[in-house]
mmCIF file of N, CA and C in Angstrom:
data_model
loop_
_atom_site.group_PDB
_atom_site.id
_atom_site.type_symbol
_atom_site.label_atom_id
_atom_site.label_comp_id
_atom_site.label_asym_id
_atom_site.label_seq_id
_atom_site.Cartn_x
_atom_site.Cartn_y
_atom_site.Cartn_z
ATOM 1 N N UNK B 15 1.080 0.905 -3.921
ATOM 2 C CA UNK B 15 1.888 2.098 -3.849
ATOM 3 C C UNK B 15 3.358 1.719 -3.904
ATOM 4 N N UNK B 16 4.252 2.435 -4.503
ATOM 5 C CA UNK B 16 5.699 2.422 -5.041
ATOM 6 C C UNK B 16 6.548 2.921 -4.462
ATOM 7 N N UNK B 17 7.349 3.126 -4.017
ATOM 8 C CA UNK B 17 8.681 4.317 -3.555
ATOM 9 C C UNK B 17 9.886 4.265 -4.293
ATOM 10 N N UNK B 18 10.425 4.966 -4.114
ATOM 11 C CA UNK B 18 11.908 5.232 -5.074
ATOM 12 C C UNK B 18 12.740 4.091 -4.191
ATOM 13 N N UNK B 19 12.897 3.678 -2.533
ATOM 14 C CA UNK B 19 13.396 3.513 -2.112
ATOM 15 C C UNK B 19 13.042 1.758 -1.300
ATOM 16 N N UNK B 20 14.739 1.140 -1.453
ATOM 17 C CA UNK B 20 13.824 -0.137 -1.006
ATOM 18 C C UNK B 20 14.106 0.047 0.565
ATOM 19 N N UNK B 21 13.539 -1.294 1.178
ATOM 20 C CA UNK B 21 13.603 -1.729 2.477
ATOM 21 C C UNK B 21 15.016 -1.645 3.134
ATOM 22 N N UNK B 22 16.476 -1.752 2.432
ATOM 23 C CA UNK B 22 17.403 -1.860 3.266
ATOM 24 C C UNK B 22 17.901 -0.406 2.852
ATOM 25 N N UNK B 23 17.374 0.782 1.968
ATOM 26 C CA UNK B 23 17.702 2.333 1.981
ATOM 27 C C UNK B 23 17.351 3.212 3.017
ATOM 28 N N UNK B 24 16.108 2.306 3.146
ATOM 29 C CA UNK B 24 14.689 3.003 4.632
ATOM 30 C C UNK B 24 15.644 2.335 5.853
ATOM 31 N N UNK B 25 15.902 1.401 6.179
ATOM 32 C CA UNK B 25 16.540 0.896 7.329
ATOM 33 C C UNK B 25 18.125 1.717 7.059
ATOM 34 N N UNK B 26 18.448 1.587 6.313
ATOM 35 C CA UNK B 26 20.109 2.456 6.169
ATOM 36 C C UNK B 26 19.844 3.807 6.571
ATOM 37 N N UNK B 27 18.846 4.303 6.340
ATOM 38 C CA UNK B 27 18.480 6.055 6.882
ATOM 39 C C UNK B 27 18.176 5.880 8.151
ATOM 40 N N UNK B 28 17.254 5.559 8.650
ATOM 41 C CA UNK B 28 16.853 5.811 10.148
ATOM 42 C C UNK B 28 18.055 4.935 11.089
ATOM 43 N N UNK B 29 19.086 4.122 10.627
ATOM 44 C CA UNK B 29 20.378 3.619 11.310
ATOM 45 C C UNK B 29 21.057 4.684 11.197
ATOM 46 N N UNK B 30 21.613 5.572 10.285
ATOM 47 C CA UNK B 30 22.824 6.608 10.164
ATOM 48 C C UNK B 30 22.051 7.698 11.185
ATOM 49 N N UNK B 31 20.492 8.152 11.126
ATOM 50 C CA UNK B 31 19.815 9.293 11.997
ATOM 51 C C UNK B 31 20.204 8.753 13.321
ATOM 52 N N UNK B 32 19.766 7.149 13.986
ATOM 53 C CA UNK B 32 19.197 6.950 15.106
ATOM 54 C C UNK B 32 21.439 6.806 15.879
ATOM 55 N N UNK B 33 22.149 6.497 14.785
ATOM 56 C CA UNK B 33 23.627 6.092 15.251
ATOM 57 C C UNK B 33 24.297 7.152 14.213
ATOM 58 N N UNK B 34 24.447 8.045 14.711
ATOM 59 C CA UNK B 34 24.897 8.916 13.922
ATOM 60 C C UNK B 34 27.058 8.834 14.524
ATOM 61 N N UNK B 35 27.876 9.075 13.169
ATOM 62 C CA UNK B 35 29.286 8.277 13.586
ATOM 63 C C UNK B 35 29.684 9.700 12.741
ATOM 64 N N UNK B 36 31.101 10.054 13.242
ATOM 65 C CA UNK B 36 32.334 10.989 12.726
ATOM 66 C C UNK B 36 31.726 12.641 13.226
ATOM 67 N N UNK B 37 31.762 13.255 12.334
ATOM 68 C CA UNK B 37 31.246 14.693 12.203
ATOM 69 C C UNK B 37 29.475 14.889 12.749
ATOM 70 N N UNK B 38 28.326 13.988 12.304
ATOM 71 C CA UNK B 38 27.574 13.840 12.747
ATOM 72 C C UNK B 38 27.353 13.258 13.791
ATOM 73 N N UNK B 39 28.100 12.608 14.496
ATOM 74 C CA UNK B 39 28.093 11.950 15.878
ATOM 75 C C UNK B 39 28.398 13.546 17.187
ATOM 76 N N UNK B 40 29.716 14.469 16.273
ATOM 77 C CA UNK B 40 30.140 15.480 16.970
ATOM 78 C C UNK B 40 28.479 16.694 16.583
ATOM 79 N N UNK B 41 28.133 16.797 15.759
ATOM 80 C CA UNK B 41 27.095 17.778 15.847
ATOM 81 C C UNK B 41 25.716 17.193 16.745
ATOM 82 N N UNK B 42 25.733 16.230 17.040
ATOM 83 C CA UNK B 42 24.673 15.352 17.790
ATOM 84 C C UNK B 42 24.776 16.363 19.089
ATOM 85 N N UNK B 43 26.200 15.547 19.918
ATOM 86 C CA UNK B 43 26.098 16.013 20.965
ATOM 87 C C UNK B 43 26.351 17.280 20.990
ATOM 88 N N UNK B 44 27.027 18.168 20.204
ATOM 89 C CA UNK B 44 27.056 19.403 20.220
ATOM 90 C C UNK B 44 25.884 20.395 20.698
ATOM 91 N N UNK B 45 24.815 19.645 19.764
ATOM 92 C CA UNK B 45 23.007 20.442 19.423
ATOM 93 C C UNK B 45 22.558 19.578 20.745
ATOM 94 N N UNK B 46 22.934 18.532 21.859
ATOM 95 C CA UNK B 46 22.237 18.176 22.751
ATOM 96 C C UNK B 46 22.504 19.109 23.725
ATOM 97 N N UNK B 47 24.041 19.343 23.754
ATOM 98 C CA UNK B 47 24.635 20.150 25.295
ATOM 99 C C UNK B 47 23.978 21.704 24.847
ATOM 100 N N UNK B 48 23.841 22.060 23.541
ATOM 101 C CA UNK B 48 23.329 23.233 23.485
ATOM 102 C C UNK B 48 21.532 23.307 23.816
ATOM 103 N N UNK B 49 21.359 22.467 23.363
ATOM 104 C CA UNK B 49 19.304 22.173 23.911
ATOM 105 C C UNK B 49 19.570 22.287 25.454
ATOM 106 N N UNK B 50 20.794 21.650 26.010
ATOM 107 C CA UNK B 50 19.838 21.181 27.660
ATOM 108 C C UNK B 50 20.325 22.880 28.010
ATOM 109 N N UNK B 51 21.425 24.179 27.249
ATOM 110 C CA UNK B 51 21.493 25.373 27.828
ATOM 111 C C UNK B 51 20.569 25.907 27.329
ATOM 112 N N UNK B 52 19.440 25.900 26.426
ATOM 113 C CA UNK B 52 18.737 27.201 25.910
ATOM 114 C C UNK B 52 17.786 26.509 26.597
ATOM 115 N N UNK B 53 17.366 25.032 27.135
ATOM 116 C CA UNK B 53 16.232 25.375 27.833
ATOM 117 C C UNK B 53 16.247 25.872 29.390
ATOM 118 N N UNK B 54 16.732 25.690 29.919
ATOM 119 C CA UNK B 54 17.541 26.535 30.855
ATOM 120 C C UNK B 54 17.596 28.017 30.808
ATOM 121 N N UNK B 55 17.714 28.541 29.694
ATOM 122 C CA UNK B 55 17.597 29.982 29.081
ATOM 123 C C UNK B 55 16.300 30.435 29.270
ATOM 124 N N UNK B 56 15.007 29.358 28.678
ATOM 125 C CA UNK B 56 14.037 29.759 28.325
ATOM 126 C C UNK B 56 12.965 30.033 29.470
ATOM 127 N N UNK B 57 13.696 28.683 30.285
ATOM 128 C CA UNK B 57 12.911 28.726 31.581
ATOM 129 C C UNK B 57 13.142 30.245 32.650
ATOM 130 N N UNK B 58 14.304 30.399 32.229
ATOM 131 C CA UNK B 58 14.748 31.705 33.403
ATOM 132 C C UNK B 58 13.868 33.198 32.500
ATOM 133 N N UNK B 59 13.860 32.964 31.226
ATOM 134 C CA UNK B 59 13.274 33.995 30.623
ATOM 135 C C UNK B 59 11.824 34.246 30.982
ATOM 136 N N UNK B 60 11.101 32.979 31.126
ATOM 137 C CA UNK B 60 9.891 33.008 31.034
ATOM 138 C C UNK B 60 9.747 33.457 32.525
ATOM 139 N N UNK B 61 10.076 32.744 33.426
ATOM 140 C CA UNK B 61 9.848 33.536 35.340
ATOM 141 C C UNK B 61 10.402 34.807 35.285
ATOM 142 N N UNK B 62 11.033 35.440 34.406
ATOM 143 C CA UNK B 62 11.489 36.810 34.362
ATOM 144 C C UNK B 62 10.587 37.650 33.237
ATOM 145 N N UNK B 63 9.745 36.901 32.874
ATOM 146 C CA UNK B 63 9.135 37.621 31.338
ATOM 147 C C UNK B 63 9.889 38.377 30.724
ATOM 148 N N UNK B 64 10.944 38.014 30.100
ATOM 149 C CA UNK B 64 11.737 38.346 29.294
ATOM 150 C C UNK B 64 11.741 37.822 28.125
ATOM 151 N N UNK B 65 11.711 38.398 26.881
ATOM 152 C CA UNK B 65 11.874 38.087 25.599
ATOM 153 C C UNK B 65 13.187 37.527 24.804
ATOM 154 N N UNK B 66 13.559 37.205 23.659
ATOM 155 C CA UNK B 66 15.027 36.865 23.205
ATOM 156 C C UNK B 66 15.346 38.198 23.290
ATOM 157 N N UNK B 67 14.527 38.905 22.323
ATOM 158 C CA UNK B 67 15.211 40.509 22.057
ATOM 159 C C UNK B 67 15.711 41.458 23.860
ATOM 160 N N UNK B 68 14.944 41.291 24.485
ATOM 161 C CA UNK B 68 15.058 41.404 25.862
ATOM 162 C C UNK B 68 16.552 41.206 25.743
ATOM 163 N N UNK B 69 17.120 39.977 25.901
ATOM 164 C CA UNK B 69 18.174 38.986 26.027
ATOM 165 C C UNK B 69 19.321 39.932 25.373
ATOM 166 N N UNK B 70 18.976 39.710 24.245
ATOM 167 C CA UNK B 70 19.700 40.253 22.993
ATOM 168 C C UNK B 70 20.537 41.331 23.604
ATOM 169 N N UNK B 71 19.489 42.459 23.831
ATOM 170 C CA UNK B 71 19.501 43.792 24.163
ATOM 171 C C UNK B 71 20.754 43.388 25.796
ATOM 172 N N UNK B 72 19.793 42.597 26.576
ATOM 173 C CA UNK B 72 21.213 42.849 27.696
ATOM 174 C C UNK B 72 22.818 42.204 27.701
ATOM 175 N N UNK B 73 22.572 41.357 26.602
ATOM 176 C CA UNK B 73 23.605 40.992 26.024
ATOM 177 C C UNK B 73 24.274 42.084 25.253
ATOM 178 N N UNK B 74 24.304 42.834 24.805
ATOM 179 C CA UNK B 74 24.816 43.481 23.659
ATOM 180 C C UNK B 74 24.922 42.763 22.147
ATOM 181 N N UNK B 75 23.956 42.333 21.979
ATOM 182 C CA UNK B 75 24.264 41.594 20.497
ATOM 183 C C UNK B 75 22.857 41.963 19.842
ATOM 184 N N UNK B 76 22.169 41.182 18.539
ATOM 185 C CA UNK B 76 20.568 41.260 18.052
ATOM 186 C C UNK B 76 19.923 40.229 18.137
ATOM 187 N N UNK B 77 18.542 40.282 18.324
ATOM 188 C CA UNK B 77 17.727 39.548 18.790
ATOM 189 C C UNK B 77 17.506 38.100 17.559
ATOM 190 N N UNK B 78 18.208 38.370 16.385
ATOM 191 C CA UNK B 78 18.366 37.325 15.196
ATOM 192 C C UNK B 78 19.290 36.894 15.811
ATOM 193 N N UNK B 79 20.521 36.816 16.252
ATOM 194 C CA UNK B 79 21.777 36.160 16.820
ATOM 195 C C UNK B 79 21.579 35.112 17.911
ATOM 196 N N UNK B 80 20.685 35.928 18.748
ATOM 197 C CA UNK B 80 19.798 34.954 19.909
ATOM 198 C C UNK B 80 19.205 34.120 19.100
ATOM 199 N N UNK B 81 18.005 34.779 18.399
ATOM 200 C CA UNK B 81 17.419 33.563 17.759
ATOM 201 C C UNK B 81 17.936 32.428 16.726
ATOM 202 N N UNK B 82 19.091 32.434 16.486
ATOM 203 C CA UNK B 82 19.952 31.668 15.827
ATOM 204 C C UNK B 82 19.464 30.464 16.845
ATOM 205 N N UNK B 83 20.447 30.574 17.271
ATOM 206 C CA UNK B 83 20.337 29.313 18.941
ATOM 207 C C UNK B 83 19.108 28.583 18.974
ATOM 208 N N UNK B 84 18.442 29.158 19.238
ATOM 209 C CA UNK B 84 16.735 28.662 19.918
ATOM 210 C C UNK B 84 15.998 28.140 18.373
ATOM 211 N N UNK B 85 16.659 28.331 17.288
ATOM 212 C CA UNK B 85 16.341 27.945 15.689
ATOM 213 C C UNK B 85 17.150 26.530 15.516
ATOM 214 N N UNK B 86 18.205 26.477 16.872
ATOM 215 C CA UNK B 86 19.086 25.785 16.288
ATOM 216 C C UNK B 86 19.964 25.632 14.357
ATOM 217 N N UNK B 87 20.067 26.686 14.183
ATOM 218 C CA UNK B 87 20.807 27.063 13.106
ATOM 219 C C UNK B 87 22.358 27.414 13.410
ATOM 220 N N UNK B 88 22.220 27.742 14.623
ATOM 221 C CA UNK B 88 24.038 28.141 14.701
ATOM 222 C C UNK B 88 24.349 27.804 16.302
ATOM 223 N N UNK B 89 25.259 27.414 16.330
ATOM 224 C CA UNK B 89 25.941 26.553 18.001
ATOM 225 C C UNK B 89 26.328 27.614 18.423
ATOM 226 N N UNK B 90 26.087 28.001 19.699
ATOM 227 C CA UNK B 90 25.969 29.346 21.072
ATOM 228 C C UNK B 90 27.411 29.033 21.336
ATOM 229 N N UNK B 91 28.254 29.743 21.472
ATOM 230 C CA UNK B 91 29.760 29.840 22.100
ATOM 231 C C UNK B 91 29.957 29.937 24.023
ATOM 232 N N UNK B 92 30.725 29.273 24.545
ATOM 233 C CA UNK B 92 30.959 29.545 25.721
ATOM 234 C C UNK B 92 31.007 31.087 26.281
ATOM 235 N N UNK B 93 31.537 32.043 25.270
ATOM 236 C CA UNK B 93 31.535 33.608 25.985
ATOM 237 C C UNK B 93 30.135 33.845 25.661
ATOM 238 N N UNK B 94 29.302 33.370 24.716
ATOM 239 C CA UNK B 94 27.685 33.788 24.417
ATOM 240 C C UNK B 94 27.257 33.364 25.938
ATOM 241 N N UNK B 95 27.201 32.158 26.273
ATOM 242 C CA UNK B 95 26.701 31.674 27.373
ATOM 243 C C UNK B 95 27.112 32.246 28.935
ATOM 244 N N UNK B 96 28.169 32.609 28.573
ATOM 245 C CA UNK B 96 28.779 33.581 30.317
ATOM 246 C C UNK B 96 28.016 35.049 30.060
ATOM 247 N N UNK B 97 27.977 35.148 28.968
ATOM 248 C CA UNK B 97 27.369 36.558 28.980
ATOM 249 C C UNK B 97 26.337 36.489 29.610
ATOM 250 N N UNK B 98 25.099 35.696 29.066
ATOM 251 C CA UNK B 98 24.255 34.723 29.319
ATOM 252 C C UNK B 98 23.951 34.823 30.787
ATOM 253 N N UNK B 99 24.515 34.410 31.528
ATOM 254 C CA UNK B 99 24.879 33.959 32.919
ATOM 255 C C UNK B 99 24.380 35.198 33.753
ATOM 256 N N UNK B 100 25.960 35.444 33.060
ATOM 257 C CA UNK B 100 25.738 37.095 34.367
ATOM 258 C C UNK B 100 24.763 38.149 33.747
ATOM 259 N N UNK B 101 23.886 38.401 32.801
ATOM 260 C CA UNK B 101 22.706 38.882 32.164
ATOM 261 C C UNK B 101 21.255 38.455 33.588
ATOM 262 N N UNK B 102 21.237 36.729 33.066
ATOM 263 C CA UNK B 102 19.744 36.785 33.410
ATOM 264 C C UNK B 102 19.959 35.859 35.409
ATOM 265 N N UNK B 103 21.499 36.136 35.644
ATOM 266 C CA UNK B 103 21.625 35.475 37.200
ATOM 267 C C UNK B 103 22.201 34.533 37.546
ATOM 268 N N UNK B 104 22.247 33.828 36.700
ATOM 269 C CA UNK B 104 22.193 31.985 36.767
ATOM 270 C C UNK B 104 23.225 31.278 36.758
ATOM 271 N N UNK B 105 23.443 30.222 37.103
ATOM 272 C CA UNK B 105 24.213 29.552 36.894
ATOM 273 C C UNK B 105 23.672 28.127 36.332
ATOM 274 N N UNK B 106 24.375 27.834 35.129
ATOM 275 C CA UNK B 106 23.944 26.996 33.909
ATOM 276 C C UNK B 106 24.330 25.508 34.887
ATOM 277 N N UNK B 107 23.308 24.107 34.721
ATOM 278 C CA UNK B 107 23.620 23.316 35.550
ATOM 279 C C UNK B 107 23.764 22.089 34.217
ATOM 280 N N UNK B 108 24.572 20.859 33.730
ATOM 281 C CA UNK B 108 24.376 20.105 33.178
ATOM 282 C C UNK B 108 24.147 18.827 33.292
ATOM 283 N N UNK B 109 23.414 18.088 32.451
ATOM 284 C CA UNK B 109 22.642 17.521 33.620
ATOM 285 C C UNK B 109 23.659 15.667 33.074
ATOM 286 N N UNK B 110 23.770 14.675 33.892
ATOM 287 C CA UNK B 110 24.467 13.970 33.288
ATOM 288 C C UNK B 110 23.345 12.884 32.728
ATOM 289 N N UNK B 111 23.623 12.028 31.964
ATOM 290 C CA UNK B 111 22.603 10.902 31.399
ATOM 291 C C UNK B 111 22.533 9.757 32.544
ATOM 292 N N UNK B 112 21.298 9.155 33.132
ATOM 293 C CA UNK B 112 21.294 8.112 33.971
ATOM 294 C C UNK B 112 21.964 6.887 33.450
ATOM 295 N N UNK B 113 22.884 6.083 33.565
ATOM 296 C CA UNK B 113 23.066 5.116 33.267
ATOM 297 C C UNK B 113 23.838 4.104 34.136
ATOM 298 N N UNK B 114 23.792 2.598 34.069
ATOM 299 C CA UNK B 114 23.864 1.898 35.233
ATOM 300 C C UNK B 114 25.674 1.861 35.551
ATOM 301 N N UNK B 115 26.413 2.118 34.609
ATOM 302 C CA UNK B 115 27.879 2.366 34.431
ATOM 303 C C UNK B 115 28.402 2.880 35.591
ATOM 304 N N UNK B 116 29.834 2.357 35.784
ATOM 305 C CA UNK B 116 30.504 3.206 36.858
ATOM 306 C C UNK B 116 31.550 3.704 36.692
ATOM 307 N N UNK B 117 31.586 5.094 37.283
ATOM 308 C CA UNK B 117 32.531 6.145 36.829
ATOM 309 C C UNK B 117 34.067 5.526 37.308
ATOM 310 N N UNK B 118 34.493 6.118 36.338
ATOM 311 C CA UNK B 118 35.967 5.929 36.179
ATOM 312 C C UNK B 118 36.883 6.741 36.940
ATOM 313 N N UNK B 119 38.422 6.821 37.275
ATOM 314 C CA UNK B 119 39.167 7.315 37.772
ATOM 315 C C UNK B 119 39.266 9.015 37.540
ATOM 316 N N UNK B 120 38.554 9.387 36.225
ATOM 317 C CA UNK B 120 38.446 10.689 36.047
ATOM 318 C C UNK B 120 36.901 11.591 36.176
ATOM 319 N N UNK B 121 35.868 10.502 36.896
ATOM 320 C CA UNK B 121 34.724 10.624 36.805
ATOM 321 C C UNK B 121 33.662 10.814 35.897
ATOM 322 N N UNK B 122 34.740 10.305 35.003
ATOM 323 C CA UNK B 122 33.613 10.158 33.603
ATOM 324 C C UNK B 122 32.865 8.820 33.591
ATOM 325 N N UNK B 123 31.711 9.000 33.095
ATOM 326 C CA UNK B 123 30.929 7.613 32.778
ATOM 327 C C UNK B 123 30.943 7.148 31.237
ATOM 328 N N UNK B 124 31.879 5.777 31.368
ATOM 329 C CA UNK B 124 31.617 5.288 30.223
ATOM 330 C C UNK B 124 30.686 5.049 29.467
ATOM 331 N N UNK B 125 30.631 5.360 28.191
ATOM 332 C CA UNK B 125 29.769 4.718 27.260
ATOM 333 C C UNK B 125 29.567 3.368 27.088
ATOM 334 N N UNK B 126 28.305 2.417 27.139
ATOM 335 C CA UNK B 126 28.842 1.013 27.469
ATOM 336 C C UNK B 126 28.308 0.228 26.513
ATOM 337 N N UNK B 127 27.181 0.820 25.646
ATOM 338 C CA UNK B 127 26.553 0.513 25.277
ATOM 339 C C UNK B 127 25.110 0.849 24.089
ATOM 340 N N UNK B 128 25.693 0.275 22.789
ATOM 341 C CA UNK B 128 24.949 1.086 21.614
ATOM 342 C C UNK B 128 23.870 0.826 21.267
ATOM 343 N N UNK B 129 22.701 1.694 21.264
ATOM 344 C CA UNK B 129 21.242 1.637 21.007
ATOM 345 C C UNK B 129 21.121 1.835 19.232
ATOM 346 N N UNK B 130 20.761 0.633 18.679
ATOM 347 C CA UNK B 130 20.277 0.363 17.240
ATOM 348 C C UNK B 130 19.023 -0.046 17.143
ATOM 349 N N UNK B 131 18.314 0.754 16.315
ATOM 350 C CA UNK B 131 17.158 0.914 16.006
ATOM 351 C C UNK B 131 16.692 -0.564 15.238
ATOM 352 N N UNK B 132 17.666 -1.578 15.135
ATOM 353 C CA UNK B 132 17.422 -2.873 14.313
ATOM 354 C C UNK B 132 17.012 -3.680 15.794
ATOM 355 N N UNK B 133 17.457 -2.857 16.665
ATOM 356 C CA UNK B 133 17.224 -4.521 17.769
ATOM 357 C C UNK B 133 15.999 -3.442 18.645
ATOM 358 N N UNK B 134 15.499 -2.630 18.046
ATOM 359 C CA UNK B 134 14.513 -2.278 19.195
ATOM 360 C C UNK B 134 13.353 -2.559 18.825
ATOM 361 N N UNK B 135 12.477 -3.336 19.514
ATOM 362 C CA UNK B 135 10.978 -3.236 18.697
ATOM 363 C C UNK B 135 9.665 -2.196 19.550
ATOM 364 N N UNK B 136 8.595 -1.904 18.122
ATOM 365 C CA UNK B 136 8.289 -0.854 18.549
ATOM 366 C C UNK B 136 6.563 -1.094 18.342
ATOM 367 N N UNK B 137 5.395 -1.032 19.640
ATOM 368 C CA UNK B 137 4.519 -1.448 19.373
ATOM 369 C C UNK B 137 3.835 -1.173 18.280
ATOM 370 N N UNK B 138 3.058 -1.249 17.428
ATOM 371 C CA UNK B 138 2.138 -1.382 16.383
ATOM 372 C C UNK B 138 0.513 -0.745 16.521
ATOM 373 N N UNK B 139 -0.088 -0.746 17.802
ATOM 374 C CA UNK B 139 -1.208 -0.416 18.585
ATOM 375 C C UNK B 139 -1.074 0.802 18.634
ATOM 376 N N UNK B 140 -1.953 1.624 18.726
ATOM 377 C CA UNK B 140 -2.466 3.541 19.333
ATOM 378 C C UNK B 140 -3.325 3.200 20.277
ATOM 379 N N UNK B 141 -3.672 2.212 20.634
ATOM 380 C CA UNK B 141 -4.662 1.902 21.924
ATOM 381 C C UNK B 141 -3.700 2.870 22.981
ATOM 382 N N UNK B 142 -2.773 2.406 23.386
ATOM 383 C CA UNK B 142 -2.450 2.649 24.663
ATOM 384 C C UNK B 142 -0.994 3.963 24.612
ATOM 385 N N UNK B 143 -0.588 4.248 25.137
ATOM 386 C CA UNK B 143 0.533 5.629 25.100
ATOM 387 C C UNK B 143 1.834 4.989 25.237
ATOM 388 N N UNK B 144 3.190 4.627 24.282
ATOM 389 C CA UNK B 144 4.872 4.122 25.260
ATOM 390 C C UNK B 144 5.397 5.037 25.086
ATOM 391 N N UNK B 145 6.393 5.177 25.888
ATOM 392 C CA UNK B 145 7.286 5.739 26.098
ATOM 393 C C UNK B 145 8.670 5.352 25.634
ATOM 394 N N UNK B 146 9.271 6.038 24.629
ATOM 395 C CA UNK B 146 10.657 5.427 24.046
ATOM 396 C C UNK B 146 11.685 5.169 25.185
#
């Protein structure tokens, strides 16, 4: 069997996906901080049995606009999300990444350290279940 593509095109793709740099580095975390609010969303919806359109509706907006978000097709705005808030109760919590780093004078945690998919190895077996 053939492919269009050699061995260092296949390794050049899943390096730019797994280390994504510039504009795609900014939509990364963009679509992460927006995942950890809509699940947060989803969870309060579901103990409330509430629908998007539900949402929509106490929002004042349409239930396609909501579903933008949860499609991840379009990034939720800070006034979407206060609306959000005072709609279904809540207060949105974010959660920080564990890492062994120590916070700095402004309480940020440095970045210390870059995960490349060239130095990780990855078992070969379905016997048993890993965990990335």
């Amino acid at each position: 069997m053939t492919t269009k593509y050699t061995n260092q095109e296949a390794i050049d793709f899943f390096h730019d996906i797994f280390n994504p740099t510039g504009d795609a580095l900014i939509d990364t975390k963009a679509y992460d901080l927006m995942g950890q609010y809509l699940t947060q969303i989803e969870q309060v919806l579901d103990q409330q049995s509430m629908t998007q359109k539900d949402l929509a509706n106490k929002i004042g907006t349409s239930a396609s606009y909501i579903s933008q978000f949860f499609n991840f097709n379009k990034l939720i705005n800070f006034k979407t999300l206060a609306k959000i808030e005072l709609a279904l109760d809540i207060n949105f919590e974010l959660k920080q990444p564990i890492t062994d780093s120590v916070r700095n004078e402004n309480n940020i945690i440095p970045v210390t350290e870059k995960i490349s998919i060239s130095n990780e190895e990855f078992p070969v077996s379905n016997d048993e279940l890993y965990a990335a």
